[in-house]
XYZ file of C-alpha atoms in Angstrom:
633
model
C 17.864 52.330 -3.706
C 21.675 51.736 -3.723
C 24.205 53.416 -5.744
C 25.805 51.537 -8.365
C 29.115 51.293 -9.478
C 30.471 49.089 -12.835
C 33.920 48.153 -13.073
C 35.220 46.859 -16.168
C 38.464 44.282 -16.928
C 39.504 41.236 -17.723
C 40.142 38.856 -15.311
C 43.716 37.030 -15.423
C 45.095 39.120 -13.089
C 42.831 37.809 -10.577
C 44.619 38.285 -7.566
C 45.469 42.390 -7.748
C 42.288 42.437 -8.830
C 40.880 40.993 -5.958
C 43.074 43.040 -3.353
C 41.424 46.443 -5.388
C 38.489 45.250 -5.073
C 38.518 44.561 -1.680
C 40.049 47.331 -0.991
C 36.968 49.389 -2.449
C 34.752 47.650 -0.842
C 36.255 48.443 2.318
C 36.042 52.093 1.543
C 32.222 51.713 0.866
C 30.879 49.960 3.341
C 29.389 52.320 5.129
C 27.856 53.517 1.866
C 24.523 51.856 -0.022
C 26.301 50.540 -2.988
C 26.446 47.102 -5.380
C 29.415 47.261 -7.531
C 28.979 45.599 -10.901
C 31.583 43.738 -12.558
C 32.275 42.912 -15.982
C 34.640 40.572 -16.321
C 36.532 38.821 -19.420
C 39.397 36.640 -20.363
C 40.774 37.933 -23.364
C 44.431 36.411 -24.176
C 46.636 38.821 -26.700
C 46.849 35.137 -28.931
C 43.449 34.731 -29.287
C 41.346 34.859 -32.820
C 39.932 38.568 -33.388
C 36.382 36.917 -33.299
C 37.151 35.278 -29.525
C 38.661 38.084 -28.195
C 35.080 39.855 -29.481
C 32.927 37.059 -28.163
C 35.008 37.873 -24.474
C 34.500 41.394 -24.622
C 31.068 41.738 -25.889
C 30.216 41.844 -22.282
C 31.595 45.016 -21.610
C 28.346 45.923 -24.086
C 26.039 44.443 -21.678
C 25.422 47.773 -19.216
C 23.761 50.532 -20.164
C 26.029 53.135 -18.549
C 23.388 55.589 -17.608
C 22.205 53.557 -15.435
C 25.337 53.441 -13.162
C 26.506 56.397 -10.213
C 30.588 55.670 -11.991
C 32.598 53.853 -13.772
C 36.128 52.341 -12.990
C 38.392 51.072 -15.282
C 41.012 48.406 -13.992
C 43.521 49.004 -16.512
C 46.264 46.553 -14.893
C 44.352 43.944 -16.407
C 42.652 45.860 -19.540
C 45.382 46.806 -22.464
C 43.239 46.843 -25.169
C 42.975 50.703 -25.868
C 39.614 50.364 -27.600
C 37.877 49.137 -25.502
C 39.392 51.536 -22.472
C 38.118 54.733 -25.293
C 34.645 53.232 -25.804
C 34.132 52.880 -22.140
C 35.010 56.413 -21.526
C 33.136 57.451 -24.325
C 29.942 55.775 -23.295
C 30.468 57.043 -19.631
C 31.086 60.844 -21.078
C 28.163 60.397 -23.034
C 25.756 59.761 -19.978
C 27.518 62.121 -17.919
C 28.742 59.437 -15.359
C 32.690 59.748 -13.611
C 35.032 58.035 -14.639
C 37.921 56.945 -12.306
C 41.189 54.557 -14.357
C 43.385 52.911 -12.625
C 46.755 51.705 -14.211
C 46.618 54.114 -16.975
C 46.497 57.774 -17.962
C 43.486 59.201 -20.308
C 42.890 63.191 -20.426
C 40.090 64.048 -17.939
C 39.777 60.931 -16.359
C 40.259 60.556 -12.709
C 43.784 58.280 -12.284
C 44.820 56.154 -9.166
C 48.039 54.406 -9.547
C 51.256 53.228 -7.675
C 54.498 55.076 -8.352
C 55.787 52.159 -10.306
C 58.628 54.463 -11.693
C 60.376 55.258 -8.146
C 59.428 51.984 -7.092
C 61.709 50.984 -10.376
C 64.165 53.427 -9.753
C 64.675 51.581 -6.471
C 64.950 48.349 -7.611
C 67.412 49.318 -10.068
C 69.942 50.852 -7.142
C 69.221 47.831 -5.157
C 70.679 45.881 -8.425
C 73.623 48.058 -8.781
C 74.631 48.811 -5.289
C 74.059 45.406 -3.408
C 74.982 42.913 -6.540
C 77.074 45.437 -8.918
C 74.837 44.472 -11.752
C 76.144 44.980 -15.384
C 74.126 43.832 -17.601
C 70.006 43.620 -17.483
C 67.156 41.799 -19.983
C 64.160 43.639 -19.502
C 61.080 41.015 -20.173
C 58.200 43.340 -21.061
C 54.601 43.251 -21.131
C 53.219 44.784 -24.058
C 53.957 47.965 -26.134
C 50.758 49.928 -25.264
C 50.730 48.506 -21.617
C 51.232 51.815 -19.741
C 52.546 49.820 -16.629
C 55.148 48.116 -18.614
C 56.068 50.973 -20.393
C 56.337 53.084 -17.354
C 58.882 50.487 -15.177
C 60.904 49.870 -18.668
C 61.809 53.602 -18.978
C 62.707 53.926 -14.981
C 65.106 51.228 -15.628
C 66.157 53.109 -18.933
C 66.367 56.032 -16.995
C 67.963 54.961 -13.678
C 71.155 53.561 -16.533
C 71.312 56.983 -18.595
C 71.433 58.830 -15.110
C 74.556 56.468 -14.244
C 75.813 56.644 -17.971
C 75.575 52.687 -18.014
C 72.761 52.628 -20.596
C 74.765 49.908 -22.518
C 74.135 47.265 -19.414
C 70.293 47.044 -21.051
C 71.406 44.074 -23.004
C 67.676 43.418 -25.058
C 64.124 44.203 -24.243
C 62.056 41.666 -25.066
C 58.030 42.133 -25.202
C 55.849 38.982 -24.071
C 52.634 40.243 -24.471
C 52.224 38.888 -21.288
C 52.352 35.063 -22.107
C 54.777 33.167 -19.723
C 55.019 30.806 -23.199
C 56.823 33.136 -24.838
C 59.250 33.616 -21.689
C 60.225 30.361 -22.214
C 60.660 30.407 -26.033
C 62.874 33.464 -25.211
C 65.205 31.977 -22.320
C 65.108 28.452 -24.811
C 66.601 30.180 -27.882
C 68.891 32.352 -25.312
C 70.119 29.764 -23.764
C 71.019 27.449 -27.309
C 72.837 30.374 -28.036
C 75.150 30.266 -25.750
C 75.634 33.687 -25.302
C 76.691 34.440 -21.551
C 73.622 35.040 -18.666
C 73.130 38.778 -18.277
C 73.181 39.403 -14.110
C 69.593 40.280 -14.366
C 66.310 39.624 -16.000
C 64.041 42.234 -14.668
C 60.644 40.898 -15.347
C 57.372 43.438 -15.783
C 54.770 41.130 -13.483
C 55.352 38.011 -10.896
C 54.441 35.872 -13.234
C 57.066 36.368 -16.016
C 59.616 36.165 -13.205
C 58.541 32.384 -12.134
C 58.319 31.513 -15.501
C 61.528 32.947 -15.867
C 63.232 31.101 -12.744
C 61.605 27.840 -14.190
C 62.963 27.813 -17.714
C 66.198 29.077 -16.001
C 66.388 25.665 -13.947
C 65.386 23.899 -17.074
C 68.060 24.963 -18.594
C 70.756 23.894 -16.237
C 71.000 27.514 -14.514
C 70.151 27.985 -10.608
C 68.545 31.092 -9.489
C 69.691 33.538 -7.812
C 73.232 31.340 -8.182
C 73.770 31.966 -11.862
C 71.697 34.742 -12.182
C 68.894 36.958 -10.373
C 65.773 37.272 -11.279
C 63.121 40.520 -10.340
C 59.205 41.037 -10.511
C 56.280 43.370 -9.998
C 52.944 42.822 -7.768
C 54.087 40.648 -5.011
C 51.370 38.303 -5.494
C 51.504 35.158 -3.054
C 52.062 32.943 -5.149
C 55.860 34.873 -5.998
C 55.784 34.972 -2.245
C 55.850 31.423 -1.947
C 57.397 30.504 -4.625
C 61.094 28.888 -4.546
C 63.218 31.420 -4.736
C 60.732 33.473 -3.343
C 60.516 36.953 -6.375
C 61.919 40.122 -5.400
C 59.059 42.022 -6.362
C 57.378 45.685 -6.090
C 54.383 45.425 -4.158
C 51.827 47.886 -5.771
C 49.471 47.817 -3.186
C 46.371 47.546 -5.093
C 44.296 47.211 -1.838
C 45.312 50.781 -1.023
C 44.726 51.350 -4.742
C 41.158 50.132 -4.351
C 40.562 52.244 -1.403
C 41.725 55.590 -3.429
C 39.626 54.494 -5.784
C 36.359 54.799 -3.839
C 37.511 57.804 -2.069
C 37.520 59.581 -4.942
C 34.061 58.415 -6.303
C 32.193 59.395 -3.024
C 34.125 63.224 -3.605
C 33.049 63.515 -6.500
C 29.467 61.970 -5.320
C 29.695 64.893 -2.742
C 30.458 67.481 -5.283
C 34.022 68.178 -3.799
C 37.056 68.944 -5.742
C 39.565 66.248 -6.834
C 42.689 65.692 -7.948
C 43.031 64.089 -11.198
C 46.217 61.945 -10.500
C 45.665 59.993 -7.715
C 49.437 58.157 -6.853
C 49.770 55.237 -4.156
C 53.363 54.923 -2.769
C 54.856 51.265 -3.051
C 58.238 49.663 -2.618
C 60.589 47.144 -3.723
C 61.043 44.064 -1.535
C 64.138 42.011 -2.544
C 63.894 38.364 -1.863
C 65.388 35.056 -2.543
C 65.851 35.707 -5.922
C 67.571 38.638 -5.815
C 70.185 36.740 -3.537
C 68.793 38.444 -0.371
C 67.242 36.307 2.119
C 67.313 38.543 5.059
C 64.724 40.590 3.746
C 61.673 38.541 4.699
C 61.209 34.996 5.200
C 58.549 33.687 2.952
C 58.185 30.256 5.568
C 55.036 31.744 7.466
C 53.299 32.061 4.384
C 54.835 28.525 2.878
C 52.968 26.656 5.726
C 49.647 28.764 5.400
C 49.401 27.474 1.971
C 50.209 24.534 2.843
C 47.530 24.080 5.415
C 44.961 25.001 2.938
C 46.023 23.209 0.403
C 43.865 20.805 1.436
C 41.278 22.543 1.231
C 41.852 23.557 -2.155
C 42.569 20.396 -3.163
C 39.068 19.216 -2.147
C 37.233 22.205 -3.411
C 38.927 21.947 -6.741
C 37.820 18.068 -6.848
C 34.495 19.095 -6.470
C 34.392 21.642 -8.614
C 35.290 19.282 -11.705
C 32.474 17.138 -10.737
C 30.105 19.755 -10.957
C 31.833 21.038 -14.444
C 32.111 16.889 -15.497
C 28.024 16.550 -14.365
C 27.263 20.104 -16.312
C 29.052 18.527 -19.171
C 27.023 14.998 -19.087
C 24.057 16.725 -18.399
C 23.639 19.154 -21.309
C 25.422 16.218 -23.968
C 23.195 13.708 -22.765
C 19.644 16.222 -23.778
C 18.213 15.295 -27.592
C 16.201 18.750 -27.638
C 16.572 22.125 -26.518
C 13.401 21.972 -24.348
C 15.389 18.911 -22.366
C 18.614 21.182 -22.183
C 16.885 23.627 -20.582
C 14.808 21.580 -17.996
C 17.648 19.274 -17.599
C 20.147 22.021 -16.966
C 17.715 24.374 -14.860
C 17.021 21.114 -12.814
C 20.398 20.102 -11.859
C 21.144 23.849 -10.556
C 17.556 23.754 -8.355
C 19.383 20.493 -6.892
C 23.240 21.656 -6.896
C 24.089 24.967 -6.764
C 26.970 24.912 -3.657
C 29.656 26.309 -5.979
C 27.041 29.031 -7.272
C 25.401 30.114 -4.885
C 21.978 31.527 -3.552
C 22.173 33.961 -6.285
C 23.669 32.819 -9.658
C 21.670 33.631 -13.466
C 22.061 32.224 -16.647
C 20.233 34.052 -19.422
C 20.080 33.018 -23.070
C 20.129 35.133 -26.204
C 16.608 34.093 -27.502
C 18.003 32.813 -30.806
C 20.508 30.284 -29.063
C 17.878 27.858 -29.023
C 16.036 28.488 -32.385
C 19.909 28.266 -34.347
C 19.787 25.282 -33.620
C 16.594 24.061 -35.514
C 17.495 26.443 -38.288
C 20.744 27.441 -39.833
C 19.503 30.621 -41.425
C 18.883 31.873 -37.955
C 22.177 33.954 -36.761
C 22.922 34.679 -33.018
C 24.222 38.164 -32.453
C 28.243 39.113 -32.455
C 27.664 42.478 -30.972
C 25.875 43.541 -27.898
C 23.341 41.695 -26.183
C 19.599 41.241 -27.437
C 16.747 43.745 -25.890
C 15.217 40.374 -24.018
C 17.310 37.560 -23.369
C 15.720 33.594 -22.500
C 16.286 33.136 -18.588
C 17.889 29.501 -18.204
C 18.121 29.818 -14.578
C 17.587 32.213 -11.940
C 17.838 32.510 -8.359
C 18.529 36.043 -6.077
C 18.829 35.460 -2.598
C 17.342 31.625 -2.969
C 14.444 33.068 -4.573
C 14.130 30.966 -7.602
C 12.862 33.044 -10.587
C 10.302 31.250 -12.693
C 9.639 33.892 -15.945
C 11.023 32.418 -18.801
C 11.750 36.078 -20.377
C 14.241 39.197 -19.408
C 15.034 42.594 -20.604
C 18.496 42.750 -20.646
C 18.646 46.136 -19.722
C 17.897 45.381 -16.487
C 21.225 42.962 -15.930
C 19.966 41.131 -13.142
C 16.693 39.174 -12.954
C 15.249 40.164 -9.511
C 17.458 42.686 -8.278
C 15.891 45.347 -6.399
C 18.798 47.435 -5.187
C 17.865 46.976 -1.451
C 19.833 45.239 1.547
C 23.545 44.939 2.083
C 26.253 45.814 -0.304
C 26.736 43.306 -3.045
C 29.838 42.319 -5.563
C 28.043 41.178 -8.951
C 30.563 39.599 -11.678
C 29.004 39.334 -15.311
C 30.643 36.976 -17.171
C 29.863 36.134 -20.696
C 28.519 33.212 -22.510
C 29.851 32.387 -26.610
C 31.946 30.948 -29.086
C 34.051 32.871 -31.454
C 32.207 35.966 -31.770
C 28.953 34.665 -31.607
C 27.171 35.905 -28.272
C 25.417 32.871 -26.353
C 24.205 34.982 -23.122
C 26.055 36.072 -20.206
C 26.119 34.238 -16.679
C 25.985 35.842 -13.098
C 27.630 35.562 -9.700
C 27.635 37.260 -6.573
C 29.745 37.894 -3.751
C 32.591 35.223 -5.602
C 35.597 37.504 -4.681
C 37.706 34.427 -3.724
C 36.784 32.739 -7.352
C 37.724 36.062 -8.874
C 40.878 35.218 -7.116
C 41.886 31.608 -8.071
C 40.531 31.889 -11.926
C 37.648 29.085 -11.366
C 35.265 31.683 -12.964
C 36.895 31.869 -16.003
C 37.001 27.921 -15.830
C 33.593 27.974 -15.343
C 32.523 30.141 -17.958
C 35.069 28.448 -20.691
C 33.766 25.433 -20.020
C 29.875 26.547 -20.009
C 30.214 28.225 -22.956
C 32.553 24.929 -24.530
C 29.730 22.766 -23.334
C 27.192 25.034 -25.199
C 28.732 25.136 -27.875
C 29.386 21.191 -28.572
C 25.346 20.438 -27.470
C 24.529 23.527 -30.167
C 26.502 21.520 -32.638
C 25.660 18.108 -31.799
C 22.104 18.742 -31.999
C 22.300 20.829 -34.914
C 23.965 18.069 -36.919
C 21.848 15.187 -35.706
C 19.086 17.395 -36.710
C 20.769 17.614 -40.302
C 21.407 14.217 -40.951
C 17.930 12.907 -39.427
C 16.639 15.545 -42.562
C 18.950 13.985 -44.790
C 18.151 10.623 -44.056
C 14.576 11.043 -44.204
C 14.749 12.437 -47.559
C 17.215 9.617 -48.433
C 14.562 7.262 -47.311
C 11.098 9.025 -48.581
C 9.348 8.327 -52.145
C 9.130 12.011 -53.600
C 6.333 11.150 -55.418
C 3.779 9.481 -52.932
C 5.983 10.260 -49.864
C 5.773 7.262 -48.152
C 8.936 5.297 -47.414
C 11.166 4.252 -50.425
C 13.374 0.755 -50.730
C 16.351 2.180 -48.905
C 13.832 2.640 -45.922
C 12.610 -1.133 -46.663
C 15.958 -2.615 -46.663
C 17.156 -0.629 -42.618
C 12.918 -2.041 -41.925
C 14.239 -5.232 -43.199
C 17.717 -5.665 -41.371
C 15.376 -4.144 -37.890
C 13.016 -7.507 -38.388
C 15.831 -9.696 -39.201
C 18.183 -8.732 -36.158
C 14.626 -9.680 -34.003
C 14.619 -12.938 -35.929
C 18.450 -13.529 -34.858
C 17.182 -13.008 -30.837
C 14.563 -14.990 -31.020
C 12.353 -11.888 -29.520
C 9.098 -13.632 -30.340
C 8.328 -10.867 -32.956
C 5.032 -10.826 -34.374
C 4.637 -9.256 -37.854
C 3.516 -10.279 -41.189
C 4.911 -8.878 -44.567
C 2.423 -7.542 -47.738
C 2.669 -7.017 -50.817
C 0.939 -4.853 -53.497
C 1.104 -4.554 -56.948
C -0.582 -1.750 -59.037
C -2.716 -3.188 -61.897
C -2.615 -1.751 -65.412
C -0.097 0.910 -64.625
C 1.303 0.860 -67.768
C -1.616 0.702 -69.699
C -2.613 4.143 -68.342
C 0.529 5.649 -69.069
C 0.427 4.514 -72.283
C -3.475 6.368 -73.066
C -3.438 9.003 -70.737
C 0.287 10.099 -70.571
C 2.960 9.410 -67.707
C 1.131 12.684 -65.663
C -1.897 10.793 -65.287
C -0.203 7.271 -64.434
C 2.279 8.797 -61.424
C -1.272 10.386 -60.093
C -2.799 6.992 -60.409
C 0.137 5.646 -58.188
C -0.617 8.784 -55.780
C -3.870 7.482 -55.505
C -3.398 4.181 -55.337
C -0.808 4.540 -52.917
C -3.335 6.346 -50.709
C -5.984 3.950 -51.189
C -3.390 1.329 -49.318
C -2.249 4.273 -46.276
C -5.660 4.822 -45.641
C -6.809 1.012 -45.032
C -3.750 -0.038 -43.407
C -3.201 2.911 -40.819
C -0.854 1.601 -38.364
C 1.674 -0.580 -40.811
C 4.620 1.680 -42.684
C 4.374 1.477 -46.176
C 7.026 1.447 -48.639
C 7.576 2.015 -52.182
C 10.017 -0.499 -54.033
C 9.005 -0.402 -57.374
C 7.801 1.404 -60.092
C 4.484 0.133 -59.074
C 5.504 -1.904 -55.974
C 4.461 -1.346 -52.266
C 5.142 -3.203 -49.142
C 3.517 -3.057 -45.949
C 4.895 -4.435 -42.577
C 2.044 -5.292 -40.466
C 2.702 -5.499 -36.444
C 0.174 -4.420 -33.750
C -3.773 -3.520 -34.733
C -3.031 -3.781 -38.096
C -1.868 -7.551 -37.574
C -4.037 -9.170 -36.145
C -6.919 -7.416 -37.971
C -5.118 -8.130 -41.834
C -7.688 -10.000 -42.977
C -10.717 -7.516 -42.365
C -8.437 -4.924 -43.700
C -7.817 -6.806 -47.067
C -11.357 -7.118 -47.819
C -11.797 -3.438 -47.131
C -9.012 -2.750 -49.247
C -10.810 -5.315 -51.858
C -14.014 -3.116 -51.250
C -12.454 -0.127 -52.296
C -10.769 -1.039 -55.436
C -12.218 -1.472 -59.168
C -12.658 -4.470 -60.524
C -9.580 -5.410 -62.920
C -9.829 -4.152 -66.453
C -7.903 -3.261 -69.606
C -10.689 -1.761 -71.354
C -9.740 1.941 -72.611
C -11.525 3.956 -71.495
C -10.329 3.495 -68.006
C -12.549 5.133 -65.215
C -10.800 8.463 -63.642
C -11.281 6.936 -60.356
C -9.463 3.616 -61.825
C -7.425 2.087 -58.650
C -6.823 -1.673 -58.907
C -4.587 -3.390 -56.672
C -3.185 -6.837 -56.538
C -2.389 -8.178 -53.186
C -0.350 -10.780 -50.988
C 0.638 -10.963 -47.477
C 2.175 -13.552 -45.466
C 2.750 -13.830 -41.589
C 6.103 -14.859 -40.072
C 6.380 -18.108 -38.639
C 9.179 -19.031 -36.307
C 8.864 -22.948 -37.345
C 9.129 -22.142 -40.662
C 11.132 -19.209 -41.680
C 14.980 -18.291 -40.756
C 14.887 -15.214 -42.813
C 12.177 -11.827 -43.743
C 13.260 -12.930 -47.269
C 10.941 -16.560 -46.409
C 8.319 -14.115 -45.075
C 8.346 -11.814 -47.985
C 8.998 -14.641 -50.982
C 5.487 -15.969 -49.889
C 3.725 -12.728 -49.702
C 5.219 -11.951 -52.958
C 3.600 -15.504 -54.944
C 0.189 -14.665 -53.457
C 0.423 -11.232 -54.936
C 0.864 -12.737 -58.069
C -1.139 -15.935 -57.219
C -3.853 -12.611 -56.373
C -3.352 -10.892 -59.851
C -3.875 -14.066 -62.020
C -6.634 -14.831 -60.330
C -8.206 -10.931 -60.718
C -6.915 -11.099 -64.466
C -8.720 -14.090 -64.949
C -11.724 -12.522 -63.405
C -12.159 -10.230 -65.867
């Protein structure tokens, strides 16, 4: 059985994250291990109940069950979540290795961001005689950020120039917020500083952009610095002078330390990765590197991207019709496990989708509440395939993770991803070996839109489900619970639309009138005359079987006759006849008393232009009927 290892962040730092990864997986390769990844997409702007529904999946594992923990804190600020992971891990004895932040005790690999500042900062000074710096920060409990600010801070003290760090400004890492910044600085009209010194990559482009929008050329009017030297800053125009932080090296320290302390040996609890500034176009210094190799690479496979990211809409547009298009949650289901038996190129041989059990009975009843913490003990497998081995059970425990996992074979990547809206949990989704999705963000498209998609069928359903209650108690009798006159009239407007198409409809229209109604109400109290209407009303379902009936009176039915029940009327009518009492107003009245007076009438396309000519006949041989049974008696 193969170690296991769970590694825990969120994902919109995708590509370091991908290089440490790789980078650990490089390192264990030799050893029997699966690394487990749970992975989120918490924003610092989101709702407090989203960013719960995101990180509920960090809830998912059981930690016991793991050989260590990592914690991939260049992409996980939120300091809560970091303590209950190391909590959890204490608890069941497992290691614990961080990386991009310091906790007592806890095995740390990191890059010297500080010197790697420091550098950058005499690179500023020296080369360009900088005077004046904006420092564009992350967030105040982001230990990276925090950590390059006070280099800078430190580097200007050192050269008693500490007055040159014009403002500090924190993003929260949101490259909106860069631009609301350089927007307002710029209306201003307060002077450029020389530098804005930006915490990641991505702040810096986002910088450079709003820069241009503004009128101002970089590195012309102003130079602009980074940190991570992704690709994307690599290729980018000016290409960002950046610190790379070598996260694959990062990656690899990582899983060096975990197989010492696997072995038993000692180990150091600071683990530090030299990197390095490399200035670039934006710094005004070209000679450095040429970013041109890399230019055309991308553009070669752009491509390629360009035709993978068409198809991957289609499948997210055909996921999306799909689910919409089901009327029950027994068709979303088959529907949606269908289309993944017959597409699953983007997914893969080994992709899950497991349900929290009450997704699908929420929806037939509001009183029923899906979880907002944690995961339930079995969860409702959607779909399932390991290694193209389609999984047929319909039921998990989710303290397993993985339906069909045995632990055996080559090394795996697993990425856990989960499934909600707000806080409310939906499931969680798997997928393997999708390092190069981890990469480009199209799992966290993926699972937005899944759980999106979810979310609107949920709703949809839920609410036709409402109003199909509401209508049919809008359009039911309470008292003999057959259809009222509101039901009549939409039966009506139905028949009369057939009329309009000449759809060589076949129907006829009855009528029935209650005898004596009053007369019972009047000697045996209004009790006894609505159960006389119960019975009589039951007297006419049971005859005519097939044929709605409808209530439009006090003591007024209708029938529409169409089918059996049509072209047998006439037999039925003289069972009906059979059944009844003869008409009397004699007091006492039998308890049994029903007494009905009848008239029906068939359509006839030669004759009538309306259901109002169908039902004005029926209606004068009703009364045609209860003369005639009057007169009888």
């Amino acid at each position: 059985m193969k170690k296991k290892i769970a590694v825990f962040t969120s994902g919109w730092c995708g590509e370091i994250l991908s290089e440490f990864l790789t980078g650990m997986q490089k390192t264990l390769e030799k050893e029997a291990v699966d690394i487990f990844l749970f992975l989120c997409y918490p924003t610092y702007i989101d709702s407090a109940s989203n960013k719960q529904g995101e990180l509920n999946i960090f809830s998912l594992p059981d930690i016991k069950d793991f050989d260590g923990v990592v914690i991939f804190g260049s992409g996980l600020n939120f300091n809560d979540q970091i303590d209950d992971i190391i909590k959890r891990s204490n608890e069941a004895n497992v290691p614990v290795m961080m990386q991009g932040a310091r906790r007592p005790g806890i095995s740390y690999i990191g890059s010297d961001n500080y010197m790697a500042t420091i550098s950058m900062c005499e690179h500023l000074h020296t080369k360009h005689n900088i005077k004046s710096i904006i420092f564009l920060a992350g967030t105040v409990d982001s230990h990276d950020s925090e950590l390059r600010l006070q280099a800078v801070k430190d580097y200007l003290a050192e050269h008693n120039c500490s007055d040159e760090l014009m403002d500090v400004y924190y993003t929260k890492w949101e490259n909106a917020a860069v631009t609301r910044y350089i927007n307002n600085y710029c209306r201003s009209g307060q002077p450029l500083p020389d530098a804005f010194i930006c915490a990641n990559d991505g702040l810096a482009m986002e910088t450079c952009v709003t820069l241009g929008n503004n009128g101002y050329i970089v590195p012309d009017d102003v130079l602009v610095t980074g940190y991570d030297y992704l690709d994307d800053s690599q290729i980018f125009d000016p290409s960002i002078a950046s610190v790379d932080q070598c996260f694959t090296e990062m990656g690899s320290a990582c899983g060096k330390v975990w197989l010492d302390i696997l072995a038993g040996k000692e180990t150091s609890e600071s683990n530090i990765i030299p990197c390095k500034f490399i200035p670039g176009d934006s710094c005004n210094c070209y000679e450095f590197r040429n970013s041109d190799n890399m230019r055309r690479r991308i553009g070669r496979e752009a491509f390629t991207k360009r035709a993978m990211t068409t198809y991957f809409n289609r499948k997210l547009n055909l996921i999306d019709s799909t689910i919409l298009s089901c009327l029950t949650y027994q068709d979303f289901k088959k529907s949606l496990h269908q289309l993944l038996i017959d597409n699953h190129d983007y997914e893969g041989d080994s992709f899950h989708v497991l349900l929290e059990p009450n997704f699908g009975l929420s929806i037939y009843d509001p009183n029923i509440k899906l979880r907002t913490k944690g995961y339930s003990k079995q969860m409702e497998i959607l779909y399932s395939t390991e290694d193209g081995e389609l999984l047929e059970d319909e039921m998990f425990y989710s303290k397993n993770l993985i339906p069909g996992y045995n632990g055996e074979g080559i090394n795996h990547l697993y990425i856990f991803l989960p499934l909600h809206e707000a806080d409310e949990a939906y499931g969680y989704i798997i997928f393997r070996d999708r390092m190069s999705q981890v990469n480009n963000h199209f799992l966290q498209i993926y699972q937005s839109r899944m759980g999106l998609v979810f979310d609107k069928f949920r709703h949809a359903l839920s609410l036709d489900l409402i109003n199909k209650r509401l209508l049919e108690v809008m359009r039911r009798d309470p008292l003999t619970n057959v259809n009222n006159r509101r039901a009549y009239e939409d039966k009506e407007k139905y028949l009369q639309s057939e009329i309009n198409t000449d759809s060589n409809i076949r129907f006829a229209i009855a009528m029935f009138d209650v005898n004596n109604l009053k007369l019972v109400n009047d000697s045996r109290g209004h009790e006894a005359g609505d159960m006389y209407l119960v019975n009589a009303c039951r007297l006419i379902c049971n005859v005519f079987k097939h044929s709605p009936i409808y209530r439009v009176g006090g003591d007024e039915f209708i029938a529409v006759l169409s089918g059996e029940d049509y072209n047998n009327y006439e037999n039925l009518f003289t069972e009906l006849n059979s059944l009844m009492n003869p008409y009397s107003n004699t007091l006492p009245l039998p308890e049994d008393y029903i007494s009905i007076a009848c008239g029906v009438s068939e359509y006839n396309p030669q004759l009538d232009m309306s259901v109002q000519d169908v039902m004005k006949r029926a209606d004068e041989l009703m009364y045609k009927n209860k003369a005639k049974m009057k007169g009888l008696a």
